[in-house]
Tab-separated table of C-alpha atoms in Angstrom:
chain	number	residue	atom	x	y	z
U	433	UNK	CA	-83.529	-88.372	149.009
U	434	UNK	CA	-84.871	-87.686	152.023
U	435	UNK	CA	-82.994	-84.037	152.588
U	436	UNK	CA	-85.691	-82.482	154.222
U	437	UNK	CA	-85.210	-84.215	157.390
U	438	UNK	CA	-82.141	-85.740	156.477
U	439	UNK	CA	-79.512	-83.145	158.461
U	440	UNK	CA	-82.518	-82.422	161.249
U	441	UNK	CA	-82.234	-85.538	163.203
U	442	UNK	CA	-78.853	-86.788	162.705
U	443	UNK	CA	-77.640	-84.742	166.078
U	444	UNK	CA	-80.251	-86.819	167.692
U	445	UNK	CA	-79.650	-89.809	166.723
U	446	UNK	CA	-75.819	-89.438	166.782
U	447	UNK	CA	-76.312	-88.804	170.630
U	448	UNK	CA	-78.384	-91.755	171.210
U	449	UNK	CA	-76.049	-94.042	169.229
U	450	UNK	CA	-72.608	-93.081	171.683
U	451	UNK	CA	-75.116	-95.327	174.081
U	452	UNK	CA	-75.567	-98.396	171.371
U	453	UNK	CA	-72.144	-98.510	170.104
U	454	UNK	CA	-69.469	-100.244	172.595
U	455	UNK	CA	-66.019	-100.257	170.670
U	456	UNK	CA	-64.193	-103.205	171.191
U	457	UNK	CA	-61.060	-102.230	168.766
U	458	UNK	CA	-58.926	-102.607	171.667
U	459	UNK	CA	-59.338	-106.738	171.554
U	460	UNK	CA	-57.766	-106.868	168.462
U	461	UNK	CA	-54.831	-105.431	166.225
U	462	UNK	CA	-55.521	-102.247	164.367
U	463	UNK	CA	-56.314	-102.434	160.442
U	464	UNK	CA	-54.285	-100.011	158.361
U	465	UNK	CA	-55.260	-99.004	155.282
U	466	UNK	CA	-53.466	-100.887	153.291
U	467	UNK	CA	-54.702	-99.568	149.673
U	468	UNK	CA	-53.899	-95.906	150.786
U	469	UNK	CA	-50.564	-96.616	151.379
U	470	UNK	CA	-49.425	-98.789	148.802
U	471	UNK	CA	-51.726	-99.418	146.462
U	472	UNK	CA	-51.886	-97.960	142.328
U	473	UNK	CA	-54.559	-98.775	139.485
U	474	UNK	CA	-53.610	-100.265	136.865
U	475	UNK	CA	-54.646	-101.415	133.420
U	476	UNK	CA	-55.063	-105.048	131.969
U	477	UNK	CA	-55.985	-105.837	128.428
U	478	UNK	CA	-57.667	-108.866	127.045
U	479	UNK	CA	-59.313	-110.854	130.201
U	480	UNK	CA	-61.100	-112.909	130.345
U	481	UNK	CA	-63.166	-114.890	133.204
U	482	UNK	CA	-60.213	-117.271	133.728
U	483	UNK	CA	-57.747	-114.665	133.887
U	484	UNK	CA	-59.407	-112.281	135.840
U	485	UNK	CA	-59.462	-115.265	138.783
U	486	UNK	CA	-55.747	-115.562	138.049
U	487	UNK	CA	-55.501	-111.699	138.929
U	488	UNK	CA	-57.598	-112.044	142.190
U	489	UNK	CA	-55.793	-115.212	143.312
U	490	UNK	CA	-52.604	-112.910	143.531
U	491	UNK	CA	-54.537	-110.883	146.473
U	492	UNK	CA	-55.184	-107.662	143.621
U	493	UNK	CA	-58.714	-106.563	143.161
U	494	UNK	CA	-60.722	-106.533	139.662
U	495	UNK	CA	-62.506	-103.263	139.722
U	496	UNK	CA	-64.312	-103.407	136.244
U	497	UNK	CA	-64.071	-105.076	133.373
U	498	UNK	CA	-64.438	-103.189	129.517
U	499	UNK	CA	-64.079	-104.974	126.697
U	500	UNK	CA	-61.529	-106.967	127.787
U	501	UNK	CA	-60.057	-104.595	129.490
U	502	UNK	CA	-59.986	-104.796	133.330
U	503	UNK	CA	-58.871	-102.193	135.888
U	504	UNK	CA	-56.723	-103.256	138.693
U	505	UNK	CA	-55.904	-102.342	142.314
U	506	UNK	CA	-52.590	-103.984	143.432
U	507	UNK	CA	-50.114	-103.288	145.638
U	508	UNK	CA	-46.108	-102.817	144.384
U	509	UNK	CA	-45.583	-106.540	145.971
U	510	UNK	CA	-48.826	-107.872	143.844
U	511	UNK	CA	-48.090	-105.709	140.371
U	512	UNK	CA	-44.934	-107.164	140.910
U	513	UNK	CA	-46.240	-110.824	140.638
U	514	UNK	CA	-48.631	-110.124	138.325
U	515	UNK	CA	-45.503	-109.179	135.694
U	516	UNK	CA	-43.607	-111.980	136.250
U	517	UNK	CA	-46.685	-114.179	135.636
U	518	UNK	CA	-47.111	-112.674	132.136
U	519	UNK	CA	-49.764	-110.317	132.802
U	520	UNK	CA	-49.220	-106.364	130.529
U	521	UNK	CA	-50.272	-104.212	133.624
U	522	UNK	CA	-50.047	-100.469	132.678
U	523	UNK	CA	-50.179	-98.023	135.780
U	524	UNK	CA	-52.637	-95.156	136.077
U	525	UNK	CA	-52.665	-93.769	139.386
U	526	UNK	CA	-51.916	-94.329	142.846
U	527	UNK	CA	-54.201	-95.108	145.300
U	528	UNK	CA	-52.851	-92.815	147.797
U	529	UNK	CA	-53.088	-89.447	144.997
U	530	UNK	CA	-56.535	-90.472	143.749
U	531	UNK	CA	-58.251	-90.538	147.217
U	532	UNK	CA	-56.379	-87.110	148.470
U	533	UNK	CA	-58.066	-85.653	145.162
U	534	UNK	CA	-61.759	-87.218	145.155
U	535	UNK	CA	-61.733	-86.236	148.895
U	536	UNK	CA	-61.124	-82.534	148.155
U	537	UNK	CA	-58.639	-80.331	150.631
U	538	UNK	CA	-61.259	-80.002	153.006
U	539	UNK	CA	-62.088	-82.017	156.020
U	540	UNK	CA	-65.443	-82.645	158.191
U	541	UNK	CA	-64.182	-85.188	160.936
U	542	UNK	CA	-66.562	-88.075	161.392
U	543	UNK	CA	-68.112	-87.500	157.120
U	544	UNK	CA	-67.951	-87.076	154.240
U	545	UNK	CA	-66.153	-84.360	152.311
U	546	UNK	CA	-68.155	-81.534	151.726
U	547	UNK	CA	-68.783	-81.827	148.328
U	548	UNK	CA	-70.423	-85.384	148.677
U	549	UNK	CA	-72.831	-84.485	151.613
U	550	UNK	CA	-76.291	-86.011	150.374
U	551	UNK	CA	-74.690	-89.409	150.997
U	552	UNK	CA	-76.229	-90.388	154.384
U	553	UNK	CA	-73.453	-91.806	157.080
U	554	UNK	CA	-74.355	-94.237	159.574
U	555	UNK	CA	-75.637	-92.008	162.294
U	556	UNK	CA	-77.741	-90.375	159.667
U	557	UNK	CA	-78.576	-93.945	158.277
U	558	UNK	CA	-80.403	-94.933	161.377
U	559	UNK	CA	-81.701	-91.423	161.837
U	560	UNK	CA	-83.653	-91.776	158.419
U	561	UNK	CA	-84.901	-95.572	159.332
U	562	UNK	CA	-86.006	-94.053	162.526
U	563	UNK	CA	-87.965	-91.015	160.926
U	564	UNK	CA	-89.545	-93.523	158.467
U	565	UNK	CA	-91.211	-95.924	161.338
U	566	UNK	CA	-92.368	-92.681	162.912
U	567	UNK	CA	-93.839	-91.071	159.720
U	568	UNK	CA	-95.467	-94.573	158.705
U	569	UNK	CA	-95.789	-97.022	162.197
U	570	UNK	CA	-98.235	-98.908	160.511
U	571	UNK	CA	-96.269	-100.767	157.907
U	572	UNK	CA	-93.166	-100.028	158.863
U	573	UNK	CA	-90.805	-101.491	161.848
U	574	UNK	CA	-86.725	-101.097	162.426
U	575	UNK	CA	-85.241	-103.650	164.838
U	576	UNK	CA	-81.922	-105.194	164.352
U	577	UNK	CA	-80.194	-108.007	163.333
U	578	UNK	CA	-76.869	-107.922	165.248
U	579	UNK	CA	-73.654	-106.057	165.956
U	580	UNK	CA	-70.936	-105.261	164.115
U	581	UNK	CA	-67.401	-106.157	165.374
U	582	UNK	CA	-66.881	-102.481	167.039
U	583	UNK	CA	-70.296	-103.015	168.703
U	584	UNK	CA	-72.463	-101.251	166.549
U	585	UNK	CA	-76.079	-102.263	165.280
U	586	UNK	CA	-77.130	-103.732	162.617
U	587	UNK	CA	-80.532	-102.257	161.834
U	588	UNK	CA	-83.101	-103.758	159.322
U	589	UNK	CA	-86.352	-102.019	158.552
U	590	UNK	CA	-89.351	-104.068	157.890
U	591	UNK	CA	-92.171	-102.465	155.687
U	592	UNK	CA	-96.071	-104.859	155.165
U	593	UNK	CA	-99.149	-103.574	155.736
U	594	UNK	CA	-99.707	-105.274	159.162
U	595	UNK	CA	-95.895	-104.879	159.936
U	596	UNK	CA	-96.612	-106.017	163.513
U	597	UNK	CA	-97.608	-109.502	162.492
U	598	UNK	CA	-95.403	-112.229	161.065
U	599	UNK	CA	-97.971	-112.896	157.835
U	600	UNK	CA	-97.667	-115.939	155.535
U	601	UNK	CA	-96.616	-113.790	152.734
U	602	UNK	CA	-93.641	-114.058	150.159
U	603	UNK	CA	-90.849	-111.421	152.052
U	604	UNK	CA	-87.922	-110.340	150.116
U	605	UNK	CA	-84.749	-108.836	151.238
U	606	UNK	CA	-82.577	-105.584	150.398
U	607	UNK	CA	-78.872	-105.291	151.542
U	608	UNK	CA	-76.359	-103.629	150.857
U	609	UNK	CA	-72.903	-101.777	152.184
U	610	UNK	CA	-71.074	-105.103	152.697
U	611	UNK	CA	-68.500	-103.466	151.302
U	612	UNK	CA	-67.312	-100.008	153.402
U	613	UNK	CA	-66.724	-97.498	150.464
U	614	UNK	CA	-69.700	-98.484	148.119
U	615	UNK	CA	-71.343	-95.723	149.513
U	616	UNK	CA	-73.549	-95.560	147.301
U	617	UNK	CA	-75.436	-98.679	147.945
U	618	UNK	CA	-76.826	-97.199	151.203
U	619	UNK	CA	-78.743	-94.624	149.333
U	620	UNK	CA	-80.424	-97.506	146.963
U	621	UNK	CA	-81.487	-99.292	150.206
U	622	UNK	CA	-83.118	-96.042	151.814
U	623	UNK	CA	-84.430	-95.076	148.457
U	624	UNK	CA	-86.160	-98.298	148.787
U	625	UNK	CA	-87.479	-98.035	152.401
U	626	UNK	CA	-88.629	-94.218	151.130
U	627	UNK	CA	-90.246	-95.485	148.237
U	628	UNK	CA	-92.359	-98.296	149.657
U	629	UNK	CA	-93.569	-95.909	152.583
U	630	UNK	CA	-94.090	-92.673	151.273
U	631	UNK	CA	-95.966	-93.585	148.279
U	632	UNK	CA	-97.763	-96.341	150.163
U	633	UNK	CA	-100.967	-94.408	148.627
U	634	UNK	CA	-100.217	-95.208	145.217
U	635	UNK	CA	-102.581	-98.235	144.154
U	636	UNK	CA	-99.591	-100.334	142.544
U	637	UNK	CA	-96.865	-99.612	145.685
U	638	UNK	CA	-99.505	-100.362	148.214
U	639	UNK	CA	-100.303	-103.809	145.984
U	640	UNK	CA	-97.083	-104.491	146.950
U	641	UNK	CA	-96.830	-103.344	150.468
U	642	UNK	CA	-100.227	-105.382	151.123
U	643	UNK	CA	-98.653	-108.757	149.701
U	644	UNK	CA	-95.017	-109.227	150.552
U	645	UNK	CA	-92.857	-108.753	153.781
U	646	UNK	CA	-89.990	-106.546	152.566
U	647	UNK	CA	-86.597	-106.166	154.532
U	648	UNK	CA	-84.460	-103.626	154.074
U	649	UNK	CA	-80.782	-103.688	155.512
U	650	UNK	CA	-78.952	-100.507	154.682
U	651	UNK	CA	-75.266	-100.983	155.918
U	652	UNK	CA	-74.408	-104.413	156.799
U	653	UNK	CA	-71.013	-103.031	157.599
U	654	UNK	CA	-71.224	-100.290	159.358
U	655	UNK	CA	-67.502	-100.391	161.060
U	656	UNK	CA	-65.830	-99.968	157.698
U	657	UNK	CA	-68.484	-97.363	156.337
U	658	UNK	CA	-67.655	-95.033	159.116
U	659	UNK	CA	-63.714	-95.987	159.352
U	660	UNK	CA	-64.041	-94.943	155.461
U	661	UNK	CA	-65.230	-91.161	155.844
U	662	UNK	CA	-64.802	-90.750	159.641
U	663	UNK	CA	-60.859	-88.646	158.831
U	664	UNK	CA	-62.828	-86.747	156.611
U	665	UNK	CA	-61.135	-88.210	153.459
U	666	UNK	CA	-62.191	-91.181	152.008
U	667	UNK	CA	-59.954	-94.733	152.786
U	668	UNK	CA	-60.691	-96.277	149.764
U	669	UNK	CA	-61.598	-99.338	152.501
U	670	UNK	CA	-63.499	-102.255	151.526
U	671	UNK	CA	-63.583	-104.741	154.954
U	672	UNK	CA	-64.888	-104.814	158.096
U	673	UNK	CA	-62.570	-103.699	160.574
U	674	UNK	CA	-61.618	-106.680	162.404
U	675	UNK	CA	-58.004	-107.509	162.939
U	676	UNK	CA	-56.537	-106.210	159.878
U	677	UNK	CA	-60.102	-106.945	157.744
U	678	UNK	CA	-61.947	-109.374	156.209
U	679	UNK	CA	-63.905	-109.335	152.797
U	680	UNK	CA	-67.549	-110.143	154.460
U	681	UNK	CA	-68.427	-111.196	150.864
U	682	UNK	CA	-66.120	-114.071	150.694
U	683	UNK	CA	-66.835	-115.129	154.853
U	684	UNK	CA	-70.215	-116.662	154.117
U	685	UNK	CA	-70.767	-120.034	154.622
U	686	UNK	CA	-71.561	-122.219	151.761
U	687	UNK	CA	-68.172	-123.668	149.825
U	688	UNK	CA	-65.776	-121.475	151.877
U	689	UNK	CA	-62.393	-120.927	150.496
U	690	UNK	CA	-62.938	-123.835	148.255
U	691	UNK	CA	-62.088	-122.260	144.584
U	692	UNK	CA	-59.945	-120.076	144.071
U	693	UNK	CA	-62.084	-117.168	144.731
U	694	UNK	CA	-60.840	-115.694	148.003
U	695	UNK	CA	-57.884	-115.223	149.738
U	696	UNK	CA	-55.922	-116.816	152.947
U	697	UNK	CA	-53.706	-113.118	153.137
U	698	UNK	CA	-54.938	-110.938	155.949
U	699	UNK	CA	-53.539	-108.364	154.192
U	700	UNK	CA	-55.556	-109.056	150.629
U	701	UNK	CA	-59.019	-107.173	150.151
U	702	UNK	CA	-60.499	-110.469	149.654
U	703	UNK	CA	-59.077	-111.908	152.957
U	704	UNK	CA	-61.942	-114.558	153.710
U	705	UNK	CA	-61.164	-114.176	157.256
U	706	UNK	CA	-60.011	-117.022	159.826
U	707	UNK	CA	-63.263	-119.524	158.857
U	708	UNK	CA	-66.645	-119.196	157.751
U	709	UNK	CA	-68.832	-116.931	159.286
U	710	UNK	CA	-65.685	-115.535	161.154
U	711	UNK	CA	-66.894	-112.412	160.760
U	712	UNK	CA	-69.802	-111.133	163.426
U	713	UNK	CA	-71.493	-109.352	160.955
U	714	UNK	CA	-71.875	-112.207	158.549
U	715	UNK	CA	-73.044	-114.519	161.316
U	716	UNK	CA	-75.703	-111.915	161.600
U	717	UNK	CA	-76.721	-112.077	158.031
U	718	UNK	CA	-77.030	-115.688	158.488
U	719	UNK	CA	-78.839	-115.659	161.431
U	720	UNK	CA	-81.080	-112.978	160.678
U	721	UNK	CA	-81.736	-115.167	157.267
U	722	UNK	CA	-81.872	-118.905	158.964
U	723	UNK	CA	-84.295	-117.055	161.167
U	724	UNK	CA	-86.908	-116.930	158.221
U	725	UNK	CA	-87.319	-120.542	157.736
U	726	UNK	CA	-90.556	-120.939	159.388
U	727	UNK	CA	-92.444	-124.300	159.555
U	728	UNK	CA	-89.414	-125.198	157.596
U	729	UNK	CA	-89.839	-122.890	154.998
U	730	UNK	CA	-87.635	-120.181	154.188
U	731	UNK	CA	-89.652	-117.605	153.955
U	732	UNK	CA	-87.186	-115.062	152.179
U	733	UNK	CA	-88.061	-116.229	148.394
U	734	UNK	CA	-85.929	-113.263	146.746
U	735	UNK	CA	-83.032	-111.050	147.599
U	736	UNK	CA	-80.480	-108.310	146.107
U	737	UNK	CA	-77.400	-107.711	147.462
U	738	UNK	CA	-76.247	-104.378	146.358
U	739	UNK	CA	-72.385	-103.364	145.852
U	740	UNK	CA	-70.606	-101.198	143.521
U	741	UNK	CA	-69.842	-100.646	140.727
U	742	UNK	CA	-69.780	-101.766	137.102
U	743	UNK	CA	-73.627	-101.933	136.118
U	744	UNK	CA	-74.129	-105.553	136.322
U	745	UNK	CA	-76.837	-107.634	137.525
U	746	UNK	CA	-75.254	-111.030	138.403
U	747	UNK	CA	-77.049	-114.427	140.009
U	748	UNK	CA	-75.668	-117.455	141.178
U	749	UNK	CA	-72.973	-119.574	141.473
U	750	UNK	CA	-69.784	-117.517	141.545
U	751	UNK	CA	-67.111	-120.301	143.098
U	752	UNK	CA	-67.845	-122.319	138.991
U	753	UNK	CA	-67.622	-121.560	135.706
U	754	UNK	CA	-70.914	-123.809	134.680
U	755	UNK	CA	-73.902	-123.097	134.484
U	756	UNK	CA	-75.483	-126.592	135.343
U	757	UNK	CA	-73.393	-128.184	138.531
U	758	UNK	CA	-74.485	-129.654	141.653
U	759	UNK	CA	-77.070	-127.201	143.350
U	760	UNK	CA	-78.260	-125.775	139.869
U	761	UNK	CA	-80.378	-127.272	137.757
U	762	UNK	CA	-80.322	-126.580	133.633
U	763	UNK	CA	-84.202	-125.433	134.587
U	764	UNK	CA	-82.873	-123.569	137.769
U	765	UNK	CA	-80.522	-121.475	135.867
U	766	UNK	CA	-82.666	-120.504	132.594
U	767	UNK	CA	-84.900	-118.918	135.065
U	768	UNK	CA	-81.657	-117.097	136.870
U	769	UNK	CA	-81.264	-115.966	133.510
U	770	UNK	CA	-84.533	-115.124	132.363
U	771	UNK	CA	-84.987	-112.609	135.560
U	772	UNK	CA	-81.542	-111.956	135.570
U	773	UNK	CA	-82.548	-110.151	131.885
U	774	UNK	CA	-85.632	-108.681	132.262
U	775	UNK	CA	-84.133	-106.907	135.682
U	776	UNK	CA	-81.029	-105.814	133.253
U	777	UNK	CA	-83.755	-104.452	130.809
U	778	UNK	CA	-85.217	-102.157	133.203
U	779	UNK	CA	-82.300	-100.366	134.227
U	780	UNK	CA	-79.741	-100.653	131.241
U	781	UNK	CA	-77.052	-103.444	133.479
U	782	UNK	CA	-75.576	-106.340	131.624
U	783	UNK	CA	-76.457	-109.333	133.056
U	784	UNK	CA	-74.720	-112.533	133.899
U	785	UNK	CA	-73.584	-115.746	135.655
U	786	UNK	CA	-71.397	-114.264	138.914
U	787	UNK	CA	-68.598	-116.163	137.738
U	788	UNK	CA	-68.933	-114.926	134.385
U	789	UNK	CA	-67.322	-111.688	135.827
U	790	UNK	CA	-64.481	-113.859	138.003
U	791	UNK	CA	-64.798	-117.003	140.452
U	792	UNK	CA	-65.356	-116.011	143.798
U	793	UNK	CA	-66.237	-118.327	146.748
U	794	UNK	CA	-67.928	-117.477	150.483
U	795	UNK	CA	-70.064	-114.975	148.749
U	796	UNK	CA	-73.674	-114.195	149.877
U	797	UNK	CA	-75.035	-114.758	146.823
U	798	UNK	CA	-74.374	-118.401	146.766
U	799	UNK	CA	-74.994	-119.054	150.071
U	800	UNK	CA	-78.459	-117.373	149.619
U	801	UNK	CA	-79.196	-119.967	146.485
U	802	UNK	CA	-77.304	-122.698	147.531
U	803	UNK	CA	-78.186	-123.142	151.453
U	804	UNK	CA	-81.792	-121.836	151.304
U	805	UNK	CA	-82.818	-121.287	147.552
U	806	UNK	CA	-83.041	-117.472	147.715
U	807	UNK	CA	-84.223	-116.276	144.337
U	808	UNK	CA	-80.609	-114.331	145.310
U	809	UNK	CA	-79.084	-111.361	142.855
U	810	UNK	CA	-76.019	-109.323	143.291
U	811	UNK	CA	-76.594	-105.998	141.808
U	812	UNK	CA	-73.262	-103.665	140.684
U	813	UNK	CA	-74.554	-100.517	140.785
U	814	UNK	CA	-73.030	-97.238	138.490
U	815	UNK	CA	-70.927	-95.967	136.566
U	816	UNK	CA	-70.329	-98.784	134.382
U	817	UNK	CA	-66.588	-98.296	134.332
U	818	UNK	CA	-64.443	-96.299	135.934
U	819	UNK	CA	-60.575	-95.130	136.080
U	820	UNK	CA	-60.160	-97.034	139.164
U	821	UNK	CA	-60.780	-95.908	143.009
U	822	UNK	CA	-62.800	-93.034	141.709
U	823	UNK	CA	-66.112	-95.688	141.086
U	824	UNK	CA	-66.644	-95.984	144.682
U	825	UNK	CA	-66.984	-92.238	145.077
U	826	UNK	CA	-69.441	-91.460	142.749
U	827	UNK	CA	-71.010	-87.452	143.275
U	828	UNK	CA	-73.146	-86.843	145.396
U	829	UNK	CA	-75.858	-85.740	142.649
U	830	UNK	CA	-76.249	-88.762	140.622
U	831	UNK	CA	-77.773	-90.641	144.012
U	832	UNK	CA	-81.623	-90.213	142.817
U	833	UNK	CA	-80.768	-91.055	139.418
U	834	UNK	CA	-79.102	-93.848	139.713
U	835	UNK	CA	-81.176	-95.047	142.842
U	836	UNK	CA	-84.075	-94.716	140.952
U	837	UNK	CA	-82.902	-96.124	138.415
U	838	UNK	CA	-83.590	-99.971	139.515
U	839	UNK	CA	-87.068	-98.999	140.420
U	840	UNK	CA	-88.296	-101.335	138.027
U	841	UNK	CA	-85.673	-104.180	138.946
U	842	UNK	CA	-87.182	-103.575	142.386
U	843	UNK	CA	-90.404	-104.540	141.234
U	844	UNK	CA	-89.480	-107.116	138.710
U	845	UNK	CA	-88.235	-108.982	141.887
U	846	UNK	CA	-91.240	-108.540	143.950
U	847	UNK	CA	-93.216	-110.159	141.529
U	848	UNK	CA	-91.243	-113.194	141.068
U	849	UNK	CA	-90.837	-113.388	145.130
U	850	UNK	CA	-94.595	-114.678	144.443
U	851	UNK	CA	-94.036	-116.629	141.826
């Protein structure tokens, strides 16, 4: 998507981003990259929910899940623990190995390998957001919600038919990149921005342009995304780069570190950093989001967050198993799950309850539903499974297929945002 213009004004905007991006690395420790150094995949068989938390709570990382059957990142020191706790692990690669080989032998300092050039990086990110609002000023508007721990924006494109005006109309938001090497989730955020512009002449896309306020945040991390190509191999990092990282999906606000479902380690990939909202670009999110409660209404009435992979379509809560608690009613949920299906239908996910998958806690998700009632999804996008690492690197010529893909998810959410 967009390759026309795509390589055209990326030297541009590459120049005029040396002026907006102030590193302040040198405050804090460096992060290593932990998972290239030490880390293997391994094999787990018959998981479930429960003991897929019990895996996490040991600081390794459930990748994907198939029938029963989860793959594992761990360290030695992790694997180790995992053992001795009764858990069959069986190791398939290491870390280290895999990226070298999904990276190729050649390098292109500052992106990615050659071989996986339609994926945009940041520079080209905001190069494409800034070619949309000049191709299509009337409905659409980039500003920015913050900056990034290295000083870096945060951009957010805005797309209505009077873009200019704040309207009293149901918005909805798009993120995604949370996570540094899900890559791929950029490309489903500008497919989105591309697709509600460019085809704004189509009768049903401009229906939808005319009567909602969509936002559209491509990379809400954009320190790890570039620390992830920017050696011209892929990291295989998942953080933000502050101190030695934290998981930006388990800093949110709402039940912090209560369950189970994040980690204290600095060194674990689902460190929940030093307290909630810790993490600047977080406090962005939720400032960008608190900022839509207008009148004292919120006027965000939907959202996906976007990560990868495993082909799921998950809504709220992750930090408990069940499915009626405080904050969810039995009413609440059967529409979650009613959605949650008709979204899966569309593009061939399996939907469930977030925790269904594993408990997590400080996710956006359930801050979304559980501090402002977001209509709030998490979407994993492809493959469905993977042998490990390799799922975050996806090539470079499935992006319009499986951006496209959730087209109808898109729009299945739209509608709802007005229900």
């Amino acid at each position: 998507m967009f390759s026309s213009r795509r390589r055209a004004v990326a030297v541009a905007a590459a120049a005029c981003l040396v002026l907006l991006a102030p590193i302040q690395a040198s405050v804090s420790a460096e992060p290593t990259a932990t998972a290239a150094q030490d880390s293997a995949i391994y094999t787990v068989p018959n998981t479930d929910s429960q003991t897929r938390t019990e895996i996490n709570r040991t600081g390794a990382q459930v990748l994907s899940v198939s029938a029963g059957v989860a793959t594992v990142e761990a360290t030695a020191a992790q694997a180790e623990q995992l053992r001795a706790a009764g858990f069959a692990l069986r190791e398939e690669t290491k870390v280290a190995e895999a990226l070298q080989q999904l990276s190729g032998t050649e390098r292109v300092p500052g992106d990615f390998p050659p071989d996986d050039q339609g994926f945009h990086n940041y520079d080209e990110m905001v190069a494409e957001l800034d070619a949309t609002v000049s191709e299509h000023p009337d409905i659409a508007a980039k500003s920015s919600i913050g900056t990034s721990f290295e000083g870096r924006d945060i951009p957010v494109l805005k797309i209505s038919d009077n873009v200019a005006q704040d309207e009293d109309e149901p918005e909805v938001l798009f993120n995604c990149n949370q996570h540094a090497r899900e890559h791929l989730t950029t490309e489903m955020c500008l497919h989105i921005a591309q697709r509600f512009t460019d085809n704004y002449t189509d009768p049903a896309i401009k229906d939808v342009v005319d009567n909602r306020e969509i936002w559209v945040i491509p990379v809400v991390n954009p320190d790890g995304s570039i620390y992830d190509v920017e050696s011209g191999q892929y990291q295989g990092w998942r953080k933000n780069r502050q101190d030695t990282g934290t998981d930006l999906n388990r800093n949110w606000g709402y039940l912090w570190g209560c369950c189970g479902g994040s980690s204290d380690n600095p060194d674990a990939e689902t460190y929940r950093g030093t307290a909630e909202w810790s993490a600047p670009e977080t406090a962005a999110m939720r400032d960008f989001i608190d900022s839509r409660v207008v009148g004292g209404t919120q006027q965000i009435k939907a959202a996906i967050d976007f990560h990868t992979y495993s082909e799921l379509v998950l809504w709220p809560f992750g930090h408990t198993f069940d499915d009626v608690t405080d904050g969810m009613t039995q009413e609440e949920y059967d529409r979650f799950a009613r959605i949650g299906g008709e979204m899966a239908g569309s593009n061939g996910y399996t939907p469930q309850q977030s925790s269904d998958l594993y408990i997590t806690d400080g996710d956006s998700l359930d801050w979304m539903w559980g501090q402002h009632r977001i209509l709030a999804f998490t979407f994993e996008m492809y493959p469905a499974e993977g042998g490990g690492i390799d799922g975050f690197y996806p090539p470079d010529e499935v992006i319009q297929q499986e951006t496209a893909r959730n087209d109808g998810a898109v729009d299945i959410l739209l509608r709802e945002a007005g229900a």
